[in-house]
Structures are given as structure tokens and as C-alpha cells.
Coordinates of C-alpha atoms and ligand atoms in Angstrom, one line a residue:
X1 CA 30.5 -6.5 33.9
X2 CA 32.2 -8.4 36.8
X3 CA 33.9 -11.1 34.5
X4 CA 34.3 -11.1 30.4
X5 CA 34.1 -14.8 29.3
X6 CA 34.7 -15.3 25.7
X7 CA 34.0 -19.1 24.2
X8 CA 36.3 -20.2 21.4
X9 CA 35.3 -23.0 19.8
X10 CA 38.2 -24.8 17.7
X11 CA 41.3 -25.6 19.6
X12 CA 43.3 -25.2 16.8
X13 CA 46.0 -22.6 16.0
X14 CA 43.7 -19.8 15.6
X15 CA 42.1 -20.4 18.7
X16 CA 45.2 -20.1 20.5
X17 CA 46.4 -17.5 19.4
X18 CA 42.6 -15.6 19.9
X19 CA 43.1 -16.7 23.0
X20 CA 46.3 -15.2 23.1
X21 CA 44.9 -11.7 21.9
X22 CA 42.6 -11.6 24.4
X23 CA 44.8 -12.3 27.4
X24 CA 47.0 -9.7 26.5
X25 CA 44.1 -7.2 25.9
X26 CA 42.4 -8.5 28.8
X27 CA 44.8 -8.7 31.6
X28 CA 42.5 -9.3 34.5
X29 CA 38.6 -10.6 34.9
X30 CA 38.7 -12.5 31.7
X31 CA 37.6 -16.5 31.3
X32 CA 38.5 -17.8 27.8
X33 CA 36.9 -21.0 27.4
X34 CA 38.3 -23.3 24.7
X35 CA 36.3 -25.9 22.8
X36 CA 37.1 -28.7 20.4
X37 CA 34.7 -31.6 19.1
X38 CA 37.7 -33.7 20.0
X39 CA 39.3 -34.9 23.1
X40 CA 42.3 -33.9 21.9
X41 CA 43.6 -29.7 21.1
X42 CA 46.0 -28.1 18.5
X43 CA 43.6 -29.3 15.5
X44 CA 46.0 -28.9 12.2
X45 CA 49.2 -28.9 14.3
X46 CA 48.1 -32.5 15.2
X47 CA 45.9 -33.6 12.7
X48 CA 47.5 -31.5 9.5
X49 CA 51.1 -31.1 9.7
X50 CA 53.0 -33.7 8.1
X51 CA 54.7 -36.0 10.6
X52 CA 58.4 -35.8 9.0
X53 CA 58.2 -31.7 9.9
X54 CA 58.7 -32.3 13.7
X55 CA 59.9 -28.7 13.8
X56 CA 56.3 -27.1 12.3
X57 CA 55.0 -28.9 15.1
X58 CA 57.2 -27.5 18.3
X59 CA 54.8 -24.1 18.2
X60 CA 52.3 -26.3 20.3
X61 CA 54.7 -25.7 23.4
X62 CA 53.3 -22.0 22.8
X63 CA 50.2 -23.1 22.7
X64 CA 50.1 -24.8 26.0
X65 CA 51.8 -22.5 27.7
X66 CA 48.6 -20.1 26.3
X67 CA 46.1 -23.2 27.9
X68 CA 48.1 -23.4 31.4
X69 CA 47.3 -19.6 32.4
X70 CA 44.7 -19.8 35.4
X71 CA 42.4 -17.8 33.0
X72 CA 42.0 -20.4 30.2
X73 CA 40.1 -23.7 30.4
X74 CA 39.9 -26.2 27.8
X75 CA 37.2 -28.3 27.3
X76 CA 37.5 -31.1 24.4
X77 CA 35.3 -33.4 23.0
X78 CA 32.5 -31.7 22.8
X79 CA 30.6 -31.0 20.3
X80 CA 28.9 -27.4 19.2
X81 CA 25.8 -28.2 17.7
X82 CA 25.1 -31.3 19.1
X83 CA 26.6 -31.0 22.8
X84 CA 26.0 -27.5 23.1
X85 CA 23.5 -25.1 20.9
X86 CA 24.7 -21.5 19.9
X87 CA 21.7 -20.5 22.5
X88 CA 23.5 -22.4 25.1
X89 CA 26.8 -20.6 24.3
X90 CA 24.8 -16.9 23.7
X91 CA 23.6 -17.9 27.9
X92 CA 26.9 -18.3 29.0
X93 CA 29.2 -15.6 27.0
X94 CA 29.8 -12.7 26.4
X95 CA 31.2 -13.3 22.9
X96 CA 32.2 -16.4 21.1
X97 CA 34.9 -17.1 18.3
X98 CA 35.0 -19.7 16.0
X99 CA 38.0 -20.7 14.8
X100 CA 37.3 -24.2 13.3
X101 CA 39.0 -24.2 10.1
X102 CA 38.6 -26.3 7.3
X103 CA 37.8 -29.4 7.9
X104 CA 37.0 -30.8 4.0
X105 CA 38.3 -30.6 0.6
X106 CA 37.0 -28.9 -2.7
X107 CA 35.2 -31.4 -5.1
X108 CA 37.4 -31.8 -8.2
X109 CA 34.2 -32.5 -10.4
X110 CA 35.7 -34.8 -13.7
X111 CA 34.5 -37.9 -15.3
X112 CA 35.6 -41.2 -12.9
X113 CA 36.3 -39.0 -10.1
X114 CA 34.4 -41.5 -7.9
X115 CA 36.0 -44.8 -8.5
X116 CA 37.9 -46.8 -6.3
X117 CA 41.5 -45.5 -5.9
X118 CA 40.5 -41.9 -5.9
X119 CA 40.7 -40.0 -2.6
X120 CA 41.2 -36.6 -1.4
X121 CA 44.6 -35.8 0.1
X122 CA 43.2 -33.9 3.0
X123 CA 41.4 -37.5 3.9
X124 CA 44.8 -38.9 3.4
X125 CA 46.6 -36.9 5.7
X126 CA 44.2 -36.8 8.6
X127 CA 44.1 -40.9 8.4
X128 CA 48.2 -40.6 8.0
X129 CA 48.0 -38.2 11.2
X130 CA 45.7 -40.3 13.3
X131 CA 42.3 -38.4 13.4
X132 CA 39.7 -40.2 14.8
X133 CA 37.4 -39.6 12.0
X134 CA 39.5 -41.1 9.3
X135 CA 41.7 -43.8 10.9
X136 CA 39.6 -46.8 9.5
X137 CA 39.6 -45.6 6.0
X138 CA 41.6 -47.7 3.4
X139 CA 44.1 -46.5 0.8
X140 CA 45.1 -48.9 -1.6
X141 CA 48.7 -48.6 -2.0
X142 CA 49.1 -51.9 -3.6
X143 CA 49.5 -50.3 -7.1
X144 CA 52.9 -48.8 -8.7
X145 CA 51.3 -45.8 -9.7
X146 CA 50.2 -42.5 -8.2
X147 CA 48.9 -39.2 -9.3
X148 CA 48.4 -36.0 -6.9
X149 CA 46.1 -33.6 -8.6
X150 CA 47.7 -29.4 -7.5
X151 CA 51.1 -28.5 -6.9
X152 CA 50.8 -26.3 -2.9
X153 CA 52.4 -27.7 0.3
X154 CA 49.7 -30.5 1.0
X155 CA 50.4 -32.2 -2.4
X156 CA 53.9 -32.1 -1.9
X157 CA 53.6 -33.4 1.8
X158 CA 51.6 -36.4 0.6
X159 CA 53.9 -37.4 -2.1
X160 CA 56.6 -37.8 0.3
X161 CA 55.1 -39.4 3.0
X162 CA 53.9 -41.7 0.0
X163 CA 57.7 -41.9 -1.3
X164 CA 59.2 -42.0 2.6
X165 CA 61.9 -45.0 3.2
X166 CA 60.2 -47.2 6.6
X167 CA 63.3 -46.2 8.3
X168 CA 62.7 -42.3 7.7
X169 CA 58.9 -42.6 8.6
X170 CA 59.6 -44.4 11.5
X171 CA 61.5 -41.5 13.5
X172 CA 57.9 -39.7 13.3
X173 CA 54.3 -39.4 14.7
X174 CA 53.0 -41.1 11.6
X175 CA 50.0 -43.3 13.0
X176 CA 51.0 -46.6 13.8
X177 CA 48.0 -47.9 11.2
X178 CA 49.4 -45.7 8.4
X179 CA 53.0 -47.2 9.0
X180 CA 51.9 -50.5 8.8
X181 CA 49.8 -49.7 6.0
X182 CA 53.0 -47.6 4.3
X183 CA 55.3 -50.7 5.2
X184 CA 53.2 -53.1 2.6
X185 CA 52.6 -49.8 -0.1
X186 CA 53.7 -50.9 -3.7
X187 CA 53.9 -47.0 -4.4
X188 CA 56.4 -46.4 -7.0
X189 CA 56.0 -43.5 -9.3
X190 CA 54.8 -40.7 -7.7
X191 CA 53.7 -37.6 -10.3
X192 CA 53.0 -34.0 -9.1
X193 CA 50.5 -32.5 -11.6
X194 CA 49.9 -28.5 -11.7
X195 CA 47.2 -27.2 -14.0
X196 CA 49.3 -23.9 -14.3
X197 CA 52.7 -23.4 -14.7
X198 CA 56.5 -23.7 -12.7
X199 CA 56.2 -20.0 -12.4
X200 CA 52.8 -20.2 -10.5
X201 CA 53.7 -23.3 -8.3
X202 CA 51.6 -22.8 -5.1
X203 CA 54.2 -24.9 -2.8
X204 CA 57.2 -23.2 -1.1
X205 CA 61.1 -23.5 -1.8
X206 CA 61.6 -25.5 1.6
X207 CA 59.1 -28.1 0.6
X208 CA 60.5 -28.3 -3.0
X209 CA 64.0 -28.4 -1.7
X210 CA 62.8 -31.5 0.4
X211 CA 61.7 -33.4 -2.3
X212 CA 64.5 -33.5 -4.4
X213 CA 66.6 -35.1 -1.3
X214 CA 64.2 -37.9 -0.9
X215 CA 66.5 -41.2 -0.1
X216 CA 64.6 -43.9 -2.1
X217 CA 63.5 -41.5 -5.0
X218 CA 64.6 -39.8 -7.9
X219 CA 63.5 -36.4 -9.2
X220 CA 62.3 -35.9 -13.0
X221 CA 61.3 -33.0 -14.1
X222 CA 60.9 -32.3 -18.3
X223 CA 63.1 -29.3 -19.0
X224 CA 60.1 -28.6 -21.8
X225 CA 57.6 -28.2 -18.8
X226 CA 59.7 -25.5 -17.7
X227 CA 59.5 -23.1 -20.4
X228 CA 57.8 -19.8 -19.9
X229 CA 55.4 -17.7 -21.6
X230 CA 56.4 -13.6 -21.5
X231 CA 54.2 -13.2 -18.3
X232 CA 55.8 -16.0 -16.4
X233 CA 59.0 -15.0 -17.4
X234 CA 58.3 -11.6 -16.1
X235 CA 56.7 -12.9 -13.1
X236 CA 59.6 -15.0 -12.1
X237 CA 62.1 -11.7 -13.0
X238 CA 60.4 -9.5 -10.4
X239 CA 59.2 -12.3 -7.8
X240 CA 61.8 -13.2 -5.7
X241 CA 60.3 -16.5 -4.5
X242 CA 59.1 -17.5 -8.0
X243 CA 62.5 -16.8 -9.0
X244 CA 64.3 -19.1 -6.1
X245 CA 61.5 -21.9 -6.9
X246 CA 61.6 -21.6 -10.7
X247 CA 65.8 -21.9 -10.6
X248 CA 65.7 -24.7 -8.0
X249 CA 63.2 -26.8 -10.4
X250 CA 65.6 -26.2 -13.3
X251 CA 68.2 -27.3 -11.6
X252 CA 66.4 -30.6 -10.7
X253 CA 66.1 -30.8 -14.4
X254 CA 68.9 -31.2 -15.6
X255 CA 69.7 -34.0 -12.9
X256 CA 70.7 -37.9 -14.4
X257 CA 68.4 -40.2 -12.6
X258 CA 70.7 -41.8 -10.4
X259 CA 69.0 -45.2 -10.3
X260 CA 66.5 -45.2 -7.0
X261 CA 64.1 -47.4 -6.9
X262 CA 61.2 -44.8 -7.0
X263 CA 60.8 -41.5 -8.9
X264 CA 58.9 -38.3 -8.0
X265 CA 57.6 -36.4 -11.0
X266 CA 56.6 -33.0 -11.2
X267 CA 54.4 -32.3 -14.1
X268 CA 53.1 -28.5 -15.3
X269 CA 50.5 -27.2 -17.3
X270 CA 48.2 -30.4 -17.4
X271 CA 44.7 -31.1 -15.8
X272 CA 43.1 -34.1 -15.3
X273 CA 40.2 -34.5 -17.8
X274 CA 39.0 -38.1 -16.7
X275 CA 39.6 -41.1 -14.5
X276 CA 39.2 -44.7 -16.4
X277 CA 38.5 -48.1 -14.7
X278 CA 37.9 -51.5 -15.1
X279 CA 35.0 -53.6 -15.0
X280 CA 35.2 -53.9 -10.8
X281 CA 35.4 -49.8 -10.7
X282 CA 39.0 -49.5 -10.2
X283 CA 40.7 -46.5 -11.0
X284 CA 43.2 -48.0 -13.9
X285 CA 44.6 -44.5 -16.0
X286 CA 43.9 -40.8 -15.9
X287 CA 43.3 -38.8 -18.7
X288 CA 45.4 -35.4 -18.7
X289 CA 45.0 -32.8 -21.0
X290 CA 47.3 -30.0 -22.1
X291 CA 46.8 -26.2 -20.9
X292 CA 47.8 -23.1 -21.6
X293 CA 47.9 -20.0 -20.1
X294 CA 45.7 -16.9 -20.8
X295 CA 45.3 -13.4 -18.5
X296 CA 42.2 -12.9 -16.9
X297 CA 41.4 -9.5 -16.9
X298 CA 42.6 -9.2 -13.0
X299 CA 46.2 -9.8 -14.6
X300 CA 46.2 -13.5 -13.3
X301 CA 47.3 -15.8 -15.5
X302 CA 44.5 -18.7 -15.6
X303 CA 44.6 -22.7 -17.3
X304 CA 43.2 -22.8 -20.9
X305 CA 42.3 -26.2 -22.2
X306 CA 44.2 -26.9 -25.4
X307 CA 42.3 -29.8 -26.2
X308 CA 45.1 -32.5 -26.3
X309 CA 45.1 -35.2 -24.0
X310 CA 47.5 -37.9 -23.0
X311 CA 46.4 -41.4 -20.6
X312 CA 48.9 -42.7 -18.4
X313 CA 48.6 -45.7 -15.8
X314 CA 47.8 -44.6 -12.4
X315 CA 45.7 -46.8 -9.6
X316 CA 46.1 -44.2 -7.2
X317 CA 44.7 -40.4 -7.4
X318 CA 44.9 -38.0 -4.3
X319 CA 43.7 -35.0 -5.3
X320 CA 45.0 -31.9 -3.3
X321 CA 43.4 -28.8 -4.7
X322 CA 42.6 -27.1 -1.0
X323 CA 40.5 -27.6 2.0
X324 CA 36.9 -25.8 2.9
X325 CA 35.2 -25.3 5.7
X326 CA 32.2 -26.7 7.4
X327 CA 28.8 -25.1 8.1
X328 CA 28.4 -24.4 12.0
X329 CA 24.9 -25.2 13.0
X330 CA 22.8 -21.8 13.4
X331 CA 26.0 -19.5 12.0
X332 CA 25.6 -17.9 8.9
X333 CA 27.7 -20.0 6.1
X334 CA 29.2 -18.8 3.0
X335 CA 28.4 -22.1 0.5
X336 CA 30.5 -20.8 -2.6
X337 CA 33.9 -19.7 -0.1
X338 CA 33.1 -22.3 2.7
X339 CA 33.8 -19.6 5.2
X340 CA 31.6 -17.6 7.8
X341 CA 30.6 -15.0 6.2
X342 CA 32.5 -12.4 7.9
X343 CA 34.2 -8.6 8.1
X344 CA 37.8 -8.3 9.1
X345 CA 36.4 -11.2 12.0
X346 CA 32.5 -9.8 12.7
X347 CA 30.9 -12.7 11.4
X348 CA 27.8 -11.6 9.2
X349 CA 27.8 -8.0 6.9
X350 CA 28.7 -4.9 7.4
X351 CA 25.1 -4.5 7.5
X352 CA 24.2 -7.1 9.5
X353 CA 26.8 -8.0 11.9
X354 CA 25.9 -11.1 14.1
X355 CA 26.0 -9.5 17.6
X356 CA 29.0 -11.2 19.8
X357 CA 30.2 -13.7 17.2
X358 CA 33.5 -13.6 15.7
X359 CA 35.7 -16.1 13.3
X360 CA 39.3 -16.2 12.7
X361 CA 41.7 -18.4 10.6
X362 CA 40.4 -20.7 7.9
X363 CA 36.9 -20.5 8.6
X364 CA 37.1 -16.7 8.4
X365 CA 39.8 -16.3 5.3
X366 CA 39.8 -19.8 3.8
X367 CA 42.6 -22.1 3.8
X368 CA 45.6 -19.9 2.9
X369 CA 49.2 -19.8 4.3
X370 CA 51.3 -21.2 7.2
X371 CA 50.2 -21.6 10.9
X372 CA 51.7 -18.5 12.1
X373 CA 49.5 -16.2 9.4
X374 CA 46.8 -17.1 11.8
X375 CA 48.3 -15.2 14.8
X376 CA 47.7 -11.5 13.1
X377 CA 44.6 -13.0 11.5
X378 CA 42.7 -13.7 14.9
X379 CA 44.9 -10.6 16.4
X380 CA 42.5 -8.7 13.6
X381 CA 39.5 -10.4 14.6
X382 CA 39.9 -9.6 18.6
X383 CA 41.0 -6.3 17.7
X384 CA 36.9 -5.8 16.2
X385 CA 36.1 -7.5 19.6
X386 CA 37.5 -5.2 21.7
X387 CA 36.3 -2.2 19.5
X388 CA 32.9 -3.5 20.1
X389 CA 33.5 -4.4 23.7
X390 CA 34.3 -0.7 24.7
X391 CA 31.2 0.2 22.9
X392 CA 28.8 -2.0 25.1
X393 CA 28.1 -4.0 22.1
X394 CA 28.4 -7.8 23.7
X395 CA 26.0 -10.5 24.6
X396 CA 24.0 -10.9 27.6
X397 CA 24.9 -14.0 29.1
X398 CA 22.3 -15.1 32.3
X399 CA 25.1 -18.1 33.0
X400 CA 27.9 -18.8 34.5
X401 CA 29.1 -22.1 34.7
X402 CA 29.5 -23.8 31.3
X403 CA 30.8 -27.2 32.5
X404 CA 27.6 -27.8 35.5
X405 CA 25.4 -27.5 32.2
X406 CA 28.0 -30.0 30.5
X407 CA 28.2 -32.5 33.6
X408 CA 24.1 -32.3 33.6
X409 CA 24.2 -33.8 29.9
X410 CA 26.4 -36.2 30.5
X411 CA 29.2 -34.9 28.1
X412 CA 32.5 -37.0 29.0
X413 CA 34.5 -33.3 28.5
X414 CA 38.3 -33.6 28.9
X415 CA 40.3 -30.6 30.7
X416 CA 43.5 -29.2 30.1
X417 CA 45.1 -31.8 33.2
X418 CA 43.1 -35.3 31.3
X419 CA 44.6 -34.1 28.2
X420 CA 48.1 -33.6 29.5
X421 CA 47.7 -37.6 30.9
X422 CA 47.1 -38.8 27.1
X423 CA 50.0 -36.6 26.2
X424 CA 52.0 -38.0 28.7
X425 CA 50.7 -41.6 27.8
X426 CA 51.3 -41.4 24.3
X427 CA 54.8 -40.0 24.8
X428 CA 55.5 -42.7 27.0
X429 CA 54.3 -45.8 24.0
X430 CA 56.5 -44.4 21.8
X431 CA 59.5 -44.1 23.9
X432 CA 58.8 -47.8 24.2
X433 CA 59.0 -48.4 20.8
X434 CA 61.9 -45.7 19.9
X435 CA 58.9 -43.9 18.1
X436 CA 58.5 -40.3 19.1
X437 CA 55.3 -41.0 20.1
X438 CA 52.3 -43.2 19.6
X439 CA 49.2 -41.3 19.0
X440 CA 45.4 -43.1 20.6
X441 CA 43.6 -42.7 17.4
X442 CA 39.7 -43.6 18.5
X443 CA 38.2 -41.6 21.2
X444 CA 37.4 -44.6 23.4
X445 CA 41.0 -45.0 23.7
X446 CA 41.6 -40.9 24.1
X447 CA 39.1 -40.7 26.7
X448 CA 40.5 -43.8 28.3
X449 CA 44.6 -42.4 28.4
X450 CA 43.0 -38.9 29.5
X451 CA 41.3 -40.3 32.5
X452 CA 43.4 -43.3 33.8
Ligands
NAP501 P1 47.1 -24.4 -2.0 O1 48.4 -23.9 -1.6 O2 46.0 -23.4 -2.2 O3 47.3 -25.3 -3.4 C1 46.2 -25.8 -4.1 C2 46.7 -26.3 -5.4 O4 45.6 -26.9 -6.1 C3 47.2 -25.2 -6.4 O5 48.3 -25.8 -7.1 C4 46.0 -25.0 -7.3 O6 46.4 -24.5 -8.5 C5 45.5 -26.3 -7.4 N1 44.1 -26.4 -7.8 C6 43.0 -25.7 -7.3 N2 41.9 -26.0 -7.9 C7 42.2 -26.9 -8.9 C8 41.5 -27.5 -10.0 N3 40.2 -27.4 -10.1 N4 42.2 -28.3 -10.8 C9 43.6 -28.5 -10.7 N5 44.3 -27.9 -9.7 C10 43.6 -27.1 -8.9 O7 46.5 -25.4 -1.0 P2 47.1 -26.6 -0.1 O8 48.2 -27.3 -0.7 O9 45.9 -27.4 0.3 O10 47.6 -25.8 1.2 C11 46.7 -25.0 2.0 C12 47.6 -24.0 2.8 O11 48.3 -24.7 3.8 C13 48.6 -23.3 1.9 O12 48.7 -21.9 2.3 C14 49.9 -24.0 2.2 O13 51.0 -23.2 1.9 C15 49.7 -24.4 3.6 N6 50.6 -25.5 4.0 C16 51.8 -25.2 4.4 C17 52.7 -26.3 4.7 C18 54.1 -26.0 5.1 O14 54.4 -24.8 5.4 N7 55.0 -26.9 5.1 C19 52.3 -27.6 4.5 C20 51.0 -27.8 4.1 C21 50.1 -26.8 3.8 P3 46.2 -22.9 -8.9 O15 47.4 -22.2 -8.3 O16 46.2 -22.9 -10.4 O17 44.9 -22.5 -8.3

């Protein structure tokens, strides 16, 4: 074969760092192009990662550097289903990758769960980050009360970019609609509610540690919500992390409130039974009932309804139980995972592989761990590639040229060089405002920074 040329599609962590597998395996007579449905890349880093963690965000300097080699082109906002067909993608490569993540949330399926105040976090955080997709959405932040449904890293970033001083908020990316919106927010009470218990928290120490230096709130924690059964207790003996978590939140315990005006409460071994409200379909109170703990037979230690249940005022609900993935049109989908069905990266069975398609990150595992778990994942999923490669087992691509098949549909495609312009233009707003930048959240106004 006189070139390779491998499409990713999903510009997002993952499909850097396949793209970053590949070069390295690859050294010469490669072409890696990279697609994303948006104009803009880095997907989660951009669109995920909370604004005030600046730091979690610095990995995209990687990431371009990945973009600028000579044999890498980028090619956002466009669409794979609708711009281009898998056929289209089978003419022109040799192999293709998805790596599109998760792009929705589980359903939490209770009574009420529909009424006005009650959100998803992940829809939250994309309109608090700017995406396209969810920047006219409206939050009502004019109550005092607000309840996050699971206790991992997303419900924790949430409650403190819902608990944030103006002044703090303002030193970050947050979109300039969601500070506005976050200036006016009557937010006051913000309560952190795990079905399990302190020993089986899903967040990290970091994250914890964050919230209990907030500078306008107070942490409460019940010292009774931090009792443990045997297998918790055992659990937090042996597991180092559990144990670091588990000592910090008893600590926070036993801390005086020290008179801020808001409070951040964690609250353990409670689910939300039902939402309740008023005549107009506003979300009023939320029902939570008592668990406890029982071992599956896989040794896990699972929420058991006890049957009691406790309402407490709440207008706002964001609930944060994890993302799921998206169907990709013609790819085999896994409905009950929300992943591409997939082994070790080969999307399809081990009986039925899908010849030249591969997956890596969320799409392929689901959405578990940091960014940088996703640079061994996809290093897995090219490793298969490569394996197959060397045994003639590849597409048959009768194209070349993906972008002439672009420019004759008329898709308004923005290159590494258009997107560096936006960067550069959004950089440049918020330097005028002392911001660290101001991100263009529609596309007409992406497309129009990237090609000024
Ligand atoms: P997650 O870590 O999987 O946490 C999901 C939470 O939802 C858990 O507490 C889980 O409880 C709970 N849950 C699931 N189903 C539920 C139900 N039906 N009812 C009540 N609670 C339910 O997911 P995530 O917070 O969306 O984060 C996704 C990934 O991104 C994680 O790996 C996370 O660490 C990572 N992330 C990292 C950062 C960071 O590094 N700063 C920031 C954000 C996200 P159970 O444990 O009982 O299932």
C-alpha cells in the first residue's frame, strides 16, 4: 500500500491519543484524518472539564502538538452520518476509529423525574462549558435549594460551580451565558446524595479536598452517615484511597459551621424515591428514602431499600449518575452499555469483527476514569490495528481525497490553521475582559472567528 490513512472520528482525548499510537507505530506514509461534528476539537477537555480545573485542561497543548505533525489533518464540523456515510469513510480509508465518547446521561427513571427544575448534570456542564448544543437551555437557579443525585467527580464539579463566589468563577472559561446566569443564582444549599455509602464514594480525594475549601460555603457532613457496616470497614482498612477519602470526610465532620452564607452537604446511603411539584409542574421537594447495604454475590456491596423515606425542599435536581454513549449511524450499538460493541478495540465480536473499524475511550469502555486512562485504552485499540494491519486484514479504500468529496457537498469543514484563528480570537476577548478566555458558543459565530 503506498499510503495508510486511518479516519478518526471524535477529536476528543481518545482520538488524540489514537492518533498518537499510530504515529509512533507508523513513522512514515501514514495520513490520520481527524473528525469532529463540531468546529471546534478536544471534545471533554473543552466541553467536560470543569472550568475552575485550568490545570486538567493544559494536556490539550499535547494534543495540538499531536494535530500540528504534517501527517495529521483535522477536519471539524462535520458530521458522520449526515456529512459523510460510513460507505464514504470505507472509500477513502483504510481503517477508521471512533472515539466519540459519551455524549448523554443515564435516565434515572423515579416518579416526577420530569418536572420542571429537574436536569441532568451532564446537560449542565456542557451549557456551563459553552457547547453549542446546550448553550440556550435554562436552569432555574432562582430557588435556595439543590439536590445532586451520585456522589463521582461530575457531581462534585457541579456543586461547586453551583456554590462558586462570582469573583472565583470569573478567573475561568466558564461561558459568559452561564456567568451571567450564575451571577443572579439564588443557590444556597447544595446536598450531595450517594445511594451507597462514604466507603464506596465514586469521587476522588483531590475533588473532595476541594470542596471542603469552598470560600462562600460551609461543609456538613452527619457523623451518623459515616458509620460503617463490617465490609466497608474492611474495605476502607485495605483500600488505601477509601481510607484517605473516608478519613478526610470525618474530619469534615466534625467541623463547626463557621457561618458562610451557603452550605454543601454530603448525604450517604439515601436514593431518591420521588420528585413532588406544584400545580404549575415545578419541582418543589424530593422524596429520599433510606438504604442499606447488602453483598451481591460478586462481593460488591449494592443499595437495599429500607423502606423509610424523608421529603425535604429542593427546586433544583441535577442528577449525575454517569454519561452513555450515542449510536453511530450504520455501527453496531450496544443499547444496554451504550458502547460499540467491541473486543479490546475491534468493534463487533470475536466472532464477527467489523472489518477496519475500531473504538477507543468511552464509546468503547463506557465512561470510566480520568483523561489520561484513555491514552493506554486507544494504545490497546491500535495495538489490534496494527496486529490486523500486518495480517492484510484492512479496508479497500478506491479514494483519496476526503476533503474534494467534502468541498463538493458544500460542508463548511474547519482545518487545524481556522481553528487555531478561533483559538487565537477567543484568547484575545478574554484578555479584554481579564477573563482567561471567552469561548464563541454557536457555530455561526465559530465558523465566523475560524475564518475571519
Ligand atoms: P461515576 O464516577 O461513575 O459516578 C456515578 C455516581 O452515580 C456514583 O456515585 C454512582 O453510585 C451513582 N449512581 C449510578 N446510578 C445510580 C442510580 N440509579 N441512583 C443513584 N445513584 C446512582 O460517574 P461521573 O461522576 O459521571 O464521572 C465519569 C468519569 O469521569 C469518572 O471516571 C470520573 O472520575 C471522571 N471524572 C473525573 C474528574 C476529575 O478527575 N476531576 C471530573 C469529572 C469526571 P454507585 O457507586 O452506587 O454506582
Amino acid at each position: 500500500m503506498s499510503q495508510f490513512r486511518v479516519a478518526i472520528v471524535g477529536a476528543g482525548p481518545s482520538g488524540f491519543y489514537a492518533a498518537d499510537h499510530l504515529l509512533k507505530a507508523h513513522a512514515e506514509n501514514i495520513q490520520i484524518d481527524l473528525f469532529d461534528r463540531l468546529p471546534t476539537p478536544f471534545g471533554l477537555v473543552r466541553y467536560g472539564v470543569a472550568p475552575d480545573h485550568p490545570k486538567i485542561k493544559s494536556v490539550t497543548k499535547l494534543y495540538t502538538r499531536t494535530a500540528k505533525k504534517p501527517e495529521v489533518r483535522f477536519f471539524g464540523n462535520v458530521n458522520i452520518g449526515t456529512d459523510l456515510s460510513r460507505a464514504d469513510l470505507e472509500a477513502h480509508y483504510h481503517a477508521v476509529i471512533y472515539t466519540t465518547g459519551a455524549q448523554t446521561d443515564r435516565m434515572l427513571n423515579i416518579p416526577g423525574i420530569d418536572l420542571a427544575g429537574s436536569y441532568a448534570a451532564t446537560e449542565f456542564v456542557a451549557w456551563y462549558n459553552g457547547h453549542p448544543d446546550y448553550r440556550d437551555r435554562v436552569f432555574d437557579l432562582s430557588v435556595e435549594h439543590a439536590y445532586v443525585i451520585g456522589v463521582g467527580n461530575v457531581a462534585l464539579d457541579v456543586a461547586r460551580i453551583l456554590l462558586r463566589s462570582q469573583e472565583n468563577l470569573h478567573k475561568t472559561d466558564i461561558a459568559q451565558h452561564a456567568l451571567d446566569a450564575l451571577a443572579k443564582s439564588n443557590v444556597k444549599h447544595v446536598t450531595l446524595v450517594g445511594r451507597r455509602g462514604a466507603a464506596q464514594a465514586a469521587f476522588s480525594f483531590a475533588e473532595l479536598k476541594e470542596l471542603g475549601a469552598l470560600e462562600d460555603a460551609d461543609f456538613i457532613i452527619d457523623p451518623a452517615d459515616l458509620q460503617l457496616d463490617p465490609v466497608s470497614q474492611a474495605l476502607v482498612e485495605k483500600n488505601k484511597k477509601s481510607r484517605q477519602k473516608y478519613e478526610l470526610m470525618v474530619e469534615f465532620s466534625k467541623r463547626e459551621p463557621t457561618g458562610k452564607p451557603k452550605t454543601l452537604s454530603l448525604k450517604f446511603l439515601r436514593s431518591p424515591a420521588a420528585l413532588e411539584g406544584d400545580a404549575n409542574g415545578k419541582l418543589t421537594s424530593i422524596v429520599l428514602e433510606r438504604n442499606d447495604l447488602i453483598e451481591a454475590p460478586d462481593g460488591r456491596l449494592r443499595a437495599r431499600s429500607t423502606g423509610y423515606t424523608r421529603t425535604y425542599p429542593a427546586g433544583l435536581l441535577l442528577r449525575s449518575i454517569g454519561y452513555r454513549g450515542v449510536p453511530i449511524p450504520d455501527i453496531p450499538f450496544d443499547d444496554k452499555y451504550g458502547v460499540l460493541p467491541n473486543v479490546a478495540g475491534r468493534v463487533g465480536s470475536a466472532y464477527a469483527p467489523v472489518l477496519g473499524h475500531y473504538t477507543a475511550g468511552w464509546i468503547k469502555r463506557g465512561p470510566s476514569g480520568v483523561i489520561g486512562t484513555n491514552k493506554p485504552d486507544a494504545g490497546e485499540t491500535v495495538k489490534m490495528l496494527n496486529a490486523d494491519l500486518a495480517e492484510g486484514k484492512h479496508l479497500s479504500p478506491t479514494q483519496t481525497d476526503i476533503a474534494a468529496l467534502l468541498d463538493s457537498r458544500n460542508v463548511h469543514y474547519i482545518d487545524w490553521d481556522a481553528w487555531e484563528r478561533l483559538d487565537a480570537a477567543e484568547l484575545a476577548a478574554g484578555e479584554a475582559q481579564d477573563r482567561p478566555r471567552i469561548k464563541a458558543t454557536t457555530i455561526a459565530d465559530m465558523l465566523r472567528q475560524a475564518t475571519a
